[in-house]
Coordinates of C-alpha atoms and ligand atoms in Angstrom, one line a residue:
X1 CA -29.3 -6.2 -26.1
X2 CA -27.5 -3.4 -24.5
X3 CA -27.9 -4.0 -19.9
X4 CA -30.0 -0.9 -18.2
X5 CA -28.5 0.4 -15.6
X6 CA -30.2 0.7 -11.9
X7 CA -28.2 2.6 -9.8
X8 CA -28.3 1.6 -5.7
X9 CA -27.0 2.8 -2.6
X10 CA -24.6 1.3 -0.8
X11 CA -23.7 1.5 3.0
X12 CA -20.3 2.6 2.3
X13 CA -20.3 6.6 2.2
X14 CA -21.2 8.2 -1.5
X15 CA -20.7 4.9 -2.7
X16 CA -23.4 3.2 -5.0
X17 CA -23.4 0.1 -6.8
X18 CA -25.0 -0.9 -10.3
X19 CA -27.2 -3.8 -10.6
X20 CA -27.5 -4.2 -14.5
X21 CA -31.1 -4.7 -15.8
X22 CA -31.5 -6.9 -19.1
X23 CA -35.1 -6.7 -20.2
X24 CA -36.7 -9.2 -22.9
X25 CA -38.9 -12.4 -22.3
X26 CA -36.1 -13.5 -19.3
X27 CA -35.5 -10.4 -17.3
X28 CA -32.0 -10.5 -15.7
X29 CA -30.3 -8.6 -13.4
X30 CA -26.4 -8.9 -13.0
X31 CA -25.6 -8.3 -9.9
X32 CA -28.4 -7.2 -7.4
X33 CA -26.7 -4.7 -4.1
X34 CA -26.3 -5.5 -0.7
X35 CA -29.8 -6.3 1.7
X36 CA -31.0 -2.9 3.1
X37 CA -34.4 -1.2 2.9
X38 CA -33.0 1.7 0.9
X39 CA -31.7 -0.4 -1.2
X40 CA -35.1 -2.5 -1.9
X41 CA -37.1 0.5 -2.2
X42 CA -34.3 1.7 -5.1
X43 CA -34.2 -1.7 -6.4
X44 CA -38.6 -1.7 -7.1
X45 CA -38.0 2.2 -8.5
X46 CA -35.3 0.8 -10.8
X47 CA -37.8 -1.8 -12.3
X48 CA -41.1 0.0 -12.3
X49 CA -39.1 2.5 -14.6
X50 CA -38.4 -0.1 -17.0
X51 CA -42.0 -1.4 -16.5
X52 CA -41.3 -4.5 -14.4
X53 CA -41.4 -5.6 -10.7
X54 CA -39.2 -8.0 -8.7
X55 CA -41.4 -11.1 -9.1
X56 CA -40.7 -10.9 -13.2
X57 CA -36.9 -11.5 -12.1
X58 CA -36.4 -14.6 -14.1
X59 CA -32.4 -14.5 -13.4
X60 CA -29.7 -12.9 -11.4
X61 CA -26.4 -13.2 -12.3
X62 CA -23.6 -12.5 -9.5
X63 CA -20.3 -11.4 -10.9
X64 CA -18.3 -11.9 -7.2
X65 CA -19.0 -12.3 -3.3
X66 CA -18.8 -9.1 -2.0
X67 CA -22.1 -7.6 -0.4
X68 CA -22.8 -4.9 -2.0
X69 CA -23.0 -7.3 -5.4
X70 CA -24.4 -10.4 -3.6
X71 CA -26.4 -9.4 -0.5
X72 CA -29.7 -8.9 -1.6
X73 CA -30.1 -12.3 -3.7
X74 CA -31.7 -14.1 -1.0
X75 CA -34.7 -11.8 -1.0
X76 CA -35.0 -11.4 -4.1
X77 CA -36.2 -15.2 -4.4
X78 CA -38.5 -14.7 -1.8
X79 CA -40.4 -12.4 -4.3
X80 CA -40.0 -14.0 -7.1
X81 CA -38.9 -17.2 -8.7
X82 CA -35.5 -15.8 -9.7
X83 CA -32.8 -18.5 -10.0
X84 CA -29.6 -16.8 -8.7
X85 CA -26.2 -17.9 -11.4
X86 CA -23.3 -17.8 -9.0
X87 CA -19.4 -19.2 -10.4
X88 CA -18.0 -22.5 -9.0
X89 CA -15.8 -20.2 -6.5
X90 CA -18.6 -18.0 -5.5
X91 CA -20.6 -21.0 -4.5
X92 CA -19.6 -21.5 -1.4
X93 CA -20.0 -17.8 -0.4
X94 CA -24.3 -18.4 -1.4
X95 CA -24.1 -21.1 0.8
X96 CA -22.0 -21.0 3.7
X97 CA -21.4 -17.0 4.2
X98 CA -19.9 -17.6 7.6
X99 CA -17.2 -20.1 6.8
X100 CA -16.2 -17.6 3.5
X101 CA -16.2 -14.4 5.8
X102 CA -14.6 -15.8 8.1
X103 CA -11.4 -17.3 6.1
X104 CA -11.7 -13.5 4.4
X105 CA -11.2 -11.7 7.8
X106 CA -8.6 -14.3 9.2
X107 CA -6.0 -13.5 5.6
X108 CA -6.8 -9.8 5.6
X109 CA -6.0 -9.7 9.6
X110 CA -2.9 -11.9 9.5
X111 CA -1.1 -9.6 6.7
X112 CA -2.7 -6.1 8.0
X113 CA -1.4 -7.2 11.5
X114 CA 2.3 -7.7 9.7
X115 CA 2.6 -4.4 8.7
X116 CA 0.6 -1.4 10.4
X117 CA -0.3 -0.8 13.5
X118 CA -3.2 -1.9 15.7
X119 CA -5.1 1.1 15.4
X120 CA -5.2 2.0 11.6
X121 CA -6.4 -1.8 11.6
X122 CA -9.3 -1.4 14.0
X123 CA -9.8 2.1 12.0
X124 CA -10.4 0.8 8.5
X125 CA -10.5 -3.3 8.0
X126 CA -13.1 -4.4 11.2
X127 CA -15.8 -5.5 9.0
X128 CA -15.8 -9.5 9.5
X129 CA -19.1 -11.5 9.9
X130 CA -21.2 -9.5 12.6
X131 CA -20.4 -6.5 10.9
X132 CA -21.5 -7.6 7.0
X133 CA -23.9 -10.3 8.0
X134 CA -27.2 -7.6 8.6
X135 CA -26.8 -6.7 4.6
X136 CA -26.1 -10.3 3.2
X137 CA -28.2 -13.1 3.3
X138 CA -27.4 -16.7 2.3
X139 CA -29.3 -18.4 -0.6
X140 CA -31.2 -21.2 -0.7
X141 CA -29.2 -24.1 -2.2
X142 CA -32.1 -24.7 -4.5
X143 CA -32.4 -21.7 -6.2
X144 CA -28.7 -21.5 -7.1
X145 CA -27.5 -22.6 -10.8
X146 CA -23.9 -22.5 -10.8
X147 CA -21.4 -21.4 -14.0
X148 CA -18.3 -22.4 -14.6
X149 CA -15.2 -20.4 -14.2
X150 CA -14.4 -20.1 -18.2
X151 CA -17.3 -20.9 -21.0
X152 CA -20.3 -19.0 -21.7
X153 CA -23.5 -17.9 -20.3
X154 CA -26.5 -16.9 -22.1
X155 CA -28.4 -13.8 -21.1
X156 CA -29.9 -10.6 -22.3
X157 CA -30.5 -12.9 -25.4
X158 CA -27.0 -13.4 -26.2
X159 CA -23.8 -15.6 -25.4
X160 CA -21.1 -14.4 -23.7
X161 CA -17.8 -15.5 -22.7
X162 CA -17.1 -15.5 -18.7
X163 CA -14.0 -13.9 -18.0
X164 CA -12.6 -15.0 -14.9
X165 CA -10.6 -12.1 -13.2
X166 CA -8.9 -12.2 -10.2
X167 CA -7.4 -9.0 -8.2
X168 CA -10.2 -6.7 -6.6
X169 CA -11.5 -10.2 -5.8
X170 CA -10.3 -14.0 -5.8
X171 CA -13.9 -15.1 -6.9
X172 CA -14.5 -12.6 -9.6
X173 CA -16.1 -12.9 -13.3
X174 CA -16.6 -10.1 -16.3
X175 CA -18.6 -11.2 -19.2
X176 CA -17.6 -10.3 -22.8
X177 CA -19.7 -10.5 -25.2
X178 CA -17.5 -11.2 -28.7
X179 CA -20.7 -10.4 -30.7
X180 CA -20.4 -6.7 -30.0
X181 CA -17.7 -6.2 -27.4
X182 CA -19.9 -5.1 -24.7
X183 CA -17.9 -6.0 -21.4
X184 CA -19.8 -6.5 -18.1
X185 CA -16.5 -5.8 -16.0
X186 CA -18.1 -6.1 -12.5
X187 CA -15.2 -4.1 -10.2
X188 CA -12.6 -5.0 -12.7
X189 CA -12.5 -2.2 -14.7
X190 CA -14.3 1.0 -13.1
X191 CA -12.9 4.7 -13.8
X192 CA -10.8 4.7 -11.1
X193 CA -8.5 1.4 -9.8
X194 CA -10.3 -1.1 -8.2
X195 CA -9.4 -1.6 -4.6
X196 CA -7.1 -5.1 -4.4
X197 CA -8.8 -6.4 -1.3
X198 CA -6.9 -9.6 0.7
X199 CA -8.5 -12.5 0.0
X200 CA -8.3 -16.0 1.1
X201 CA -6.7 -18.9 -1.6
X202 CA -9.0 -21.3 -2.6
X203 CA -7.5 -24.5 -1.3
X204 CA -6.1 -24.9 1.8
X205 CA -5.0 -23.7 4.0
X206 CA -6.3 -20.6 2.4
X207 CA -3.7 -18.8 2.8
X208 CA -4.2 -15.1 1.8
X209 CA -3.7 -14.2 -2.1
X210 CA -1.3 -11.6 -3.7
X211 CA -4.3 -9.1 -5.0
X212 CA -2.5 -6.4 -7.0
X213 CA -0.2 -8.8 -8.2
X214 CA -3.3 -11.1 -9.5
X215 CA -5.3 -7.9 -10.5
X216 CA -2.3 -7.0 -13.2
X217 CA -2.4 -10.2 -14.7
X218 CA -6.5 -10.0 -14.9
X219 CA -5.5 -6.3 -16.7
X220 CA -3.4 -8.1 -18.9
X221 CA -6.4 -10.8 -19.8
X222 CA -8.8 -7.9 -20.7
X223 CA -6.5 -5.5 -22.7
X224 CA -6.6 -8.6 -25.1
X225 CA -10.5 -8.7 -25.8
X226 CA -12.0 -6.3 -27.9
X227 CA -14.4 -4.1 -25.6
X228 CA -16.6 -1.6 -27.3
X229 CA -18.6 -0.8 -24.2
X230 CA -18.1 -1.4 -21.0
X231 CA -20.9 -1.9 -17.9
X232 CA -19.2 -1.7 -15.0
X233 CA -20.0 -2.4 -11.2
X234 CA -20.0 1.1 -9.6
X235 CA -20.1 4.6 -11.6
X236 CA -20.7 5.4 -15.4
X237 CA -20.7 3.2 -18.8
X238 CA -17.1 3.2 -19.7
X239 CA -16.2 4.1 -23.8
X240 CA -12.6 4.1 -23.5
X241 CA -11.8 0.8 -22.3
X242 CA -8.1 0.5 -23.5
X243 CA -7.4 3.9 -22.9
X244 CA -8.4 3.1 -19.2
X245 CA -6.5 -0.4 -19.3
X246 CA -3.5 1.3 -19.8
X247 CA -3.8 3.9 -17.9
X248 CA -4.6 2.2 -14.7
X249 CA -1.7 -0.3 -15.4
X250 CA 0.6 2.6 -15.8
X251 CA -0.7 3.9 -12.3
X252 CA 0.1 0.9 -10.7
X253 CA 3.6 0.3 -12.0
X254 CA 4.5 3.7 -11.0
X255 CA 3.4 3.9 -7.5
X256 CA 5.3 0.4 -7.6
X257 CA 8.3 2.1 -8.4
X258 CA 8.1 4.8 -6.0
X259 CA 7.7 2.2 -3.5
X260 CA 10.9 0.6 -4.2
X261 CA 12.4 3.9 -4.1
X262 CA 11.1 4.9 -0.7
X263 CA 13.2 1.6 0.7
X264 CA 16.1 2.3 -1.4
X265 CA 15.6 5.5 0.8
X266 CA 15.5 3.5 3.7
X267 CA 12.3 3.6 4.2
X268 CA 11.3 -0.2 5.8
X269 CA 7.6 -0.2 7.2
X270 CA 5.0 -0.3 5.6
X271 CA 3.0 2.6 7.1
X272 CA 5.9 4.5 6.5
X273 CA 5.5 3.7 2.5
X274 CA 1.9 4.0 2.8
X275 CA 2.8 7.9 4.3
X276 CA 4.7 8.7 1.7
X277 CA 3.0 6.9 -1.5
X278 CA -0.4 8.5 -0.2
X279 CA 0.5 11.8 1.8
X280 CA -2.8 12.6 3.9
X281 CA -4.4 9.7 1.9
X282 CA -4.2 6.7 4.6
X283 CA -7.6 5.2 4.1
X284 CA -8.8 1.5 3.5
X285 CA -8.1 1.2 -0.3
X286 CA -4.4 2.9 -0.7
X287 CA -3.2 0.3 3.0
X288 CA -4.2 -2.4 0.6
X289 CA -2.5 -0.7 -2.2
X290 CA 1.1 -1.0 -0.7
X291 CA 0.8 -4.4 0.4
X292 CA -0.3 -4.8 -3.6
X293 CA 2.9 -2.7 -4.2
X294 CA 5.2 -4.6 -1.7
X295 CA 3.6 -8.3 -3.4
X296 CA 4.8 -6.9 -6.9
X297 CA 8.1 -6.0 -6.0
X298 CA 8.5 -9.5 -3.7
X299 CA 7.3 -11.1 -6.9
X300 CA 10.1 -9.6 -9.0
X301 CA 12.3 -10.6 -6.7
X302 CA 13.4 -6.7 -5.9
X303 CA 12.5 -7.3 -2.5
X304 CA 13.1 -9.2 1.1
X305 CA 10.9 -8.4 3.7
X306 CA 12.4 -9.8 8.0
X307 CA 9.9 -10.1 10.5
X308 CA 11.0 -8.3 13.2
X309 CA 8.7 -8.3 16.7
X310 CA 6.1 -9.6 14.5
X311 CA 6.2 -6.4 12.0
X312 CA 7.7 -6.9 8.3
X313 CA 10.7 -4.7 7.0
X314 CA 10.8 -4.4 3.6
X315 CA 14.8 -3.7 1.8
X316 CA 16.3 -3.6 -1.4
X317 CA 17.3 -7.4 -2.0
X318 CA 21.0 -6.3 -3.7
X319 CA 21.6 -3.4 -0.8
X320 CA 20.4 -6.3 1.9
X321 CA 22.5 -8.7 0.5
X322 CA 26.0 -6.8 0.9
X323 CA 24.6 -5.4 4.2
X324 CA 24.8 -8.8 5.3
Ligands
ZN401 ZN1 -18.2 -3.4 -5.7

C-alpha cells in the first residue's frame, strides 16, 4: 500500500510538515505535526478527503522527537483510540518532554556558546521548553507501544524494516520496506540537506553528539538499501533517491573542505567560517552546519580546536604543530 500524503503547517515560516496517511482496515498515520489549531483543522481536512476522521486513527507511528513530528500525538488520543508507536529512544521524549528538552537546550547552548557570539545565539537557537512546550503535548504512558531501534514494524499492511538514522536527530527512524523499496525517510532524506541539529548522547552525562558527522554515516546506511520511492518528512515524494544520496553527501564533503581551507587561510572562529562558507546566509541551519563541518574535520584528525576566553579556535593540526 503506497502512504497518502496530508500536508500540515508548521509554526516555523513556509515550513510544512507531512503526516503520512495509510488507509486500509488499521488506518495509520506516520508522524502527526506539532499541536496547533491550524494544524488540527488541516489534520481533519486531510482525513475527510480520504473519507475518514480522527477517531478511525487506529495507529500513529512517530519517526523522531521533534515537534513538528510528535506534538500533536497527545490529542490525537483524546479523539480517538489511536495507540501512538514511539522507538526505545524516543520514549522518554512521550513521557517526560521536560527532562528531554531540557538536556537538548543545555548540548545545543554549551557548543553554540563555544563558538559564536551571544547574539546570533539569542537570534536563532532560544527555543528550549517554554518556547516548544505550547505545540507539544506529552502522551499518556498507556497509550504508547514502543518499537525497537532495528526489526520490523507492520503497517499499511506490510512489514518493514526500521532503519535507525542518526544525524538531523539522535532519536531518529526511516522505514524501508524490502517488498517494494518504498522508504519512509522522515528528515533523513528530504530534497534539500537535513539540518544536523545538536543533540544530547543518550547515556550520561549526555553530552552533546557530533550531528553531521553521525548524519554521513546514516547516508552511508541508506545508499545501501534499495529505495524505489521515497516519503519523506517535509516537501514532495522523492524518485531519485540515490541520485539525491549522492548528491547531498557530495555537498557536505565539499563545504567540509572549504572549511578546512578557510583555516588553512587563517581563518580560526567559527562565525568567521560560517561568514565565508555561507556569505549573507547566517541563519539557524548553516550555524549548525559548520560545527557539523568542524566535527568532520576533528574527526579526521585534520583539526585542533584551543579554547581561548571560553571561544574555540579552530587550526590546521600539521601547521599548529610546527607553530608550536
Ligand atoms: Zn521535521
Amino acid at each position: 500500500m503506497e502512504p497518502i500524503k496530508i500536508e500540515l503547517p508548521t509554526i516555523f515560516e513556509g515550513m510544512t510538515v507531512n503526516a503520512w496517511l495509510f488507509k486500509g482496515s488499521e488506518p495509520t498515520l506516520i508522524d502527526c505535526g506539532e499541536k496547533t489549531d491550524k494544524l488540527w483543522d488541516a489534520l481533519i481536512d486531510g482525513l475527510k478527503i480520504n473519507g475518514l476522521g480522527i477517531q478511525d486513527l487506529k495507529k500513529v507511528i512517530i519517526t523522531h522527537a521533534h515537534l513538528d513530528h510528535i506534538g500533536m500525538a497527545k490529542k490525537i488520543t483524546d479523539h480517538s483510540d489511536a495507540t501512538i508507536w514511539v522507538s526505545e529512544y524516543v520514549y522518554d521524549w512521550a513521557t517526560d518532554l521536560k527532562t528531554m528538552l531540557d538536556r537538548r537546550t543545555a548540548a545545543i547552548m554549551e557548543i553554540m556558546h563555544k563558538n559564536y557570539p551571544n547574539k546570533l545565539i539569542k537570534e536563532y537557537f532560544s527555543f528550549g521548553y517554554e518556547a516548544l512546550v505550547p505545540y507539544w503535548d506529552e502522551i499518556p504512558k498507556d497509550r504508547i507501544q514502543v518499537f525497537p531501534m532495528e526489526g520490523q514494524l507492520n503497517f499499511g499492511g506490510d512489514d518493514w524494516d526500521i532503519i535507525y538514522t542518526p544525524g538531523h536527530c539522535i532519536n531518529q527512524t526511516c522505514f524501508h520496506n524490502p517488498k517494494n523499496g518504498y522508504f519512509i525517510s522522515a528528515d533523513m532524506l528530504l530534497r534539500i540537506i537535513p539540518n544536523p541539529i545538536i543533540d544530547a548522547g543518550l547515556q550520561p552525562p549526555y553530552a552533546r553528539v557530533k550531528s553531521l558527522v553521525m548524519q554521513l554515516a546514516s547516508y552511508e546506511k541508506i545508499a545501501k538499501l534499495n529505495i524505489t520511492k521515497t516519503f519523506p518528512g517535509h516537501f514532495d515524494i522523492i524518485d531519485n533517491a540515490p541520485e539525491l544520496i549522492e548528491k547531498q553527501v557530495q555537498k557536505i564533503r565539499l563545504r567540509t573542505e572549504k572549511c578546512f581551507t578557510l583555516i588553512q587561510d587563517g581563518i580560526h572562529s567559527a562565525i568567521d567560517l560560517a561568514n565565508g562558507i555561507y556569505p549573507n546566509r547566517i541563519n539557524n541551519a548553516t550555524l549548525f552546519m559548520v560545527i557539523g563541518f568542524l566535527d568532520i574535520l576533528q574527526e579526521e584528525g585534520r583539526i585542533d580546536a584551543i579554547e581561548k576566553e571560553g571561544l574555540l579556535h579552530y587550526y590546521d593540526k600539521k601547521r599548529a604543530v610546527s607553530k608550536v
